[in-house]
Coordinates of C-alpha atoms in Angstrom, one line a residue:
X12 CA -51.2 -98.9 -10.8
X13 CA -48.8 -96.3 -9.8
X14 CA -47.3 -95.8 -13.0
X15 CA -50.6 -95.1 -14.6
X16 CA -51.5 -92.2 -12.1
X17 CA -48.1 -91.7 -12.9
X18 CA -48.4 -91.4 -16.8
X19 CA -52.0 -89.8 -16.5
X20 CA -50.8 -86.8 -14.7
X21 CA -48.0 -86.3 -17.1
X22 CA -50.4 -86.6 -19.8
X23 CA -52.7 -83.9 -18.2
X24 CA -50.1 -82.0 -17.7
X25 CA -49.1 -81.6 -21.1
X26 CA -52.9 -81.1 -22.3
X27 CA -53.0 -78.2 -20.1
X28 CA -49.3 -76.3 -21.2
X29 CA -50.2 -77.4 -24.7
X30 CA -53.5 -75.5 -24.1
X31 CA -51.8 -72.9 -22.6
X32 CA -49.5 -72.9 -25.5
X33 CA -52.3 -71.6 -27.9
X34 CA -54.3 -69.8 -25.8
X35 CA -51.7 -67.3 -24.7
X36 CA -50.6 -66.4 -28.2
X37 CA -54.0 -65.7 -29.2
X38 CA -54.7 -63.8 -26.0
X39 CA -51.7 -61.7 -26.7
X40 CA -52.8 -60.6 -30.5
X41 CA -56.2 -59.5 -29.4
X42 CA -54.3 -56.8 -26.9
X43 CA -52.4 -55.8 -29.3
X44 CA -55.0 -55.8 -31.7
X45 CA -57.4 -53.6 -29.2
X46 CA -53.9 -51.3 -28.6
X47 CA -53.5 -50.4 -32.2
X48 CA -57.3 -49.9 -32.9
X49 CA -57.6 -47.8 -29.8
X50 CA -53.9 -45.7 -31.4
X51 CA -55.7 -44.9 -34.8
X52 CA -59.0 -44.0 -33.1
X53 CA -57.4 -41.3 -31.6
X54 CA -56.0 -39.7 -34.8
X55 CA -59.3 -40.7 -36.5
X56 CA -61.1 -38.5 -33.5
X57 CA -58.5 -35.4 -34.4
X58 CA -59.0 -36.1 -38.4
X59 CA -62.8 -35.4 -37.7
X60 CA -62.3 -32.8 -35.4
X61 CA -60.0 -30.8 -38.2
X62 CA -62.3 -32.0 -41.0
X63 CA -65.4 -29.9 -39.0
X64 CA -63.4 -26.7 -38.7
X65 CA -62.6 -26.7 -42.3
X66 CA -65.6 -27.3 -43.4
X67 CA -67.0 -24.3 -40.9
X68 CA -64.7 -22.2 -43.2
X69 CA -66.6 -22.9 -46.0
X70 CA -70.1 -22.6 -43.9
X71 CA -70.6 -26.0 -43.6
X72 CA -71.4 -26.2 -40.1
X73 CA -72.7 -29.4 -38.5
X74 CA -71.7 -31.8 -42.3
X75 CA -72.4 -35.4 -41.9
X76 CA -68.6 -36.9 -42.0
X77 CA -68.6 -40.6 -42.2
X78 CA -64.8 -41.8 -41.8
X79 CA -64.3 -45.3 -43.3
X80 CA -61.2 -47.3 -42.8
X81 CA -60.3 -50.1 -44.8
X82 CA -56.8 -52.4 -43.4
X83 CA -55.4 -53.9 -46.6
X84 CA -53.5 -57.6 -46.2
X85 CA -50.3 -56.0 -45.7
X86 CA -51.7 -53.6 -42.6
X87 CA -51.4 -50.5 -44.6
X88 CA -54.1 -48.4 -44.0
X89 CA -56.5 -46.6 -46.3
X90 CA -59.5 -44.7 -45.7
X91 CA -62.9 -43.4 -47.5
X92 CA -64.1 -39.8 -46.3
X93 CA -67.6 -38.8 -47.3
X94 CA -69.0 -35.5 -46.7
X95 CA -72.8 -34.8 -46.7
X96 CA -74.2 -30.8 -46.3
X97 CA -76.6 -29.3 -48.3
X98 CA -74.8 -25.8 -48.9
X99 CA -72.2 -28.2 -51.1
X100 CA -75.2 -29.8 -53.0
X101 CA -75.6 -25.9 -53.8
X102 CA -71.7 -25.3 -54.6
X103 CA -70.2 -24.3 -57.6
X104 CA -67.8 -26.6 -59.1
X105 CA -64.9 -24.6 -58.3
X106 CA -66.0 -24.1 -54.6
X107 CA -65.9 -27.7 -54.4
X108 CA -62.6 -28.1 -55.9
X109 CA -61.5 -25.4 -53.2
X110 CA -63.1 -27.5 -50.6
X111 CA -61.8 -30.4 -51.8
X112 CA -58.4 -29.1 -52.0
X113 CA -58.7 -27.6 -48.1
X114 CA -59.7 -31.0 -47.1
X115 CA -57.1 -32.6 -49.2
X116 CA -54.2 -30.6 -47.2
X117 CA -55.4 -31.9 -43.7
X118 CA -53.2 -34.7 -42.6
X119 CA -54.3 -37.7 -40.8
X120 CA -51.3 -38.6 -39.4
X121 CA -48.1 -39.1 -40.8
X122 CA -46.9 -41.6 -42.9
X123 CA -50.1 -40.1 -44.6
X124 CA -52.3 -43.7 -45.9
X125 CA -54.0 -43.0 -49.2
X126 CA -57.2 -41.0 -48.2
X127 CA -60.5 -40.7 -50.7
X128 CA -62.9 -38.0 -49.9
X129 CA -66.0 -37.4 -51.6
X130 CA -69.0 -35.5 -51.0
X131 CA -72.4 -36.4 -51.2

């Protein structure tokens, strides 16, 4: 009798640091997950913010910018810019090649991840 209260404690015992065993790992990844998506967001938040005061230059005040990020399988980041305004619907093509170029110097961060801006 005693050594089966005996075994079954041991036996719950393990269950629970077995348990613990996975669920502490995965714990773990999500905070670091949340840490490095909170890190980019920051630098995504400045991209924008340089992005608008370009684009002010070239009197696009107030452009629709929708910032896409795509993580590849190796964690490499790359991201898809698209720019919406109607005074670049009226550009010339050389203007928006000037744009282009303007928004093609701004850096995201460095390390710079392969960036794809397009207007629409």
């Amino acid at each position: 009798m005693m050594k089966k209260k005996v075994f079954t404690l041991v036996l719950f015992i393990l269950v629970l640091a077995e348990c613990m065993g996975i669920c502490i790992p995965a714990y773990s990844r999500e905070i670091d997950r949340r840490n490095e998506q909170i890190y980019y967001q920051r630098f995504e938040q400045e991209y924008k913010e340089k992005l608008r005061d370009c684009l002010e230059q070239f009197y696009c005040k107030n452009s629709g910018i929708n910032l896409t990020s795509v993580r590849e399988a190796d964690g490499t980041r790359n991201y898809i810019v698209r720019i919406h305004h109607r005074h670049i619907e009226s550009m010339t093509s050389d203007q928006k090649g000037e744009l282009l170029k303007a928004v093609g110097e701004i850096r995201l961060f460095s390390g710079q991840p392969d960036v794809t801006v397009t207007f629409l």
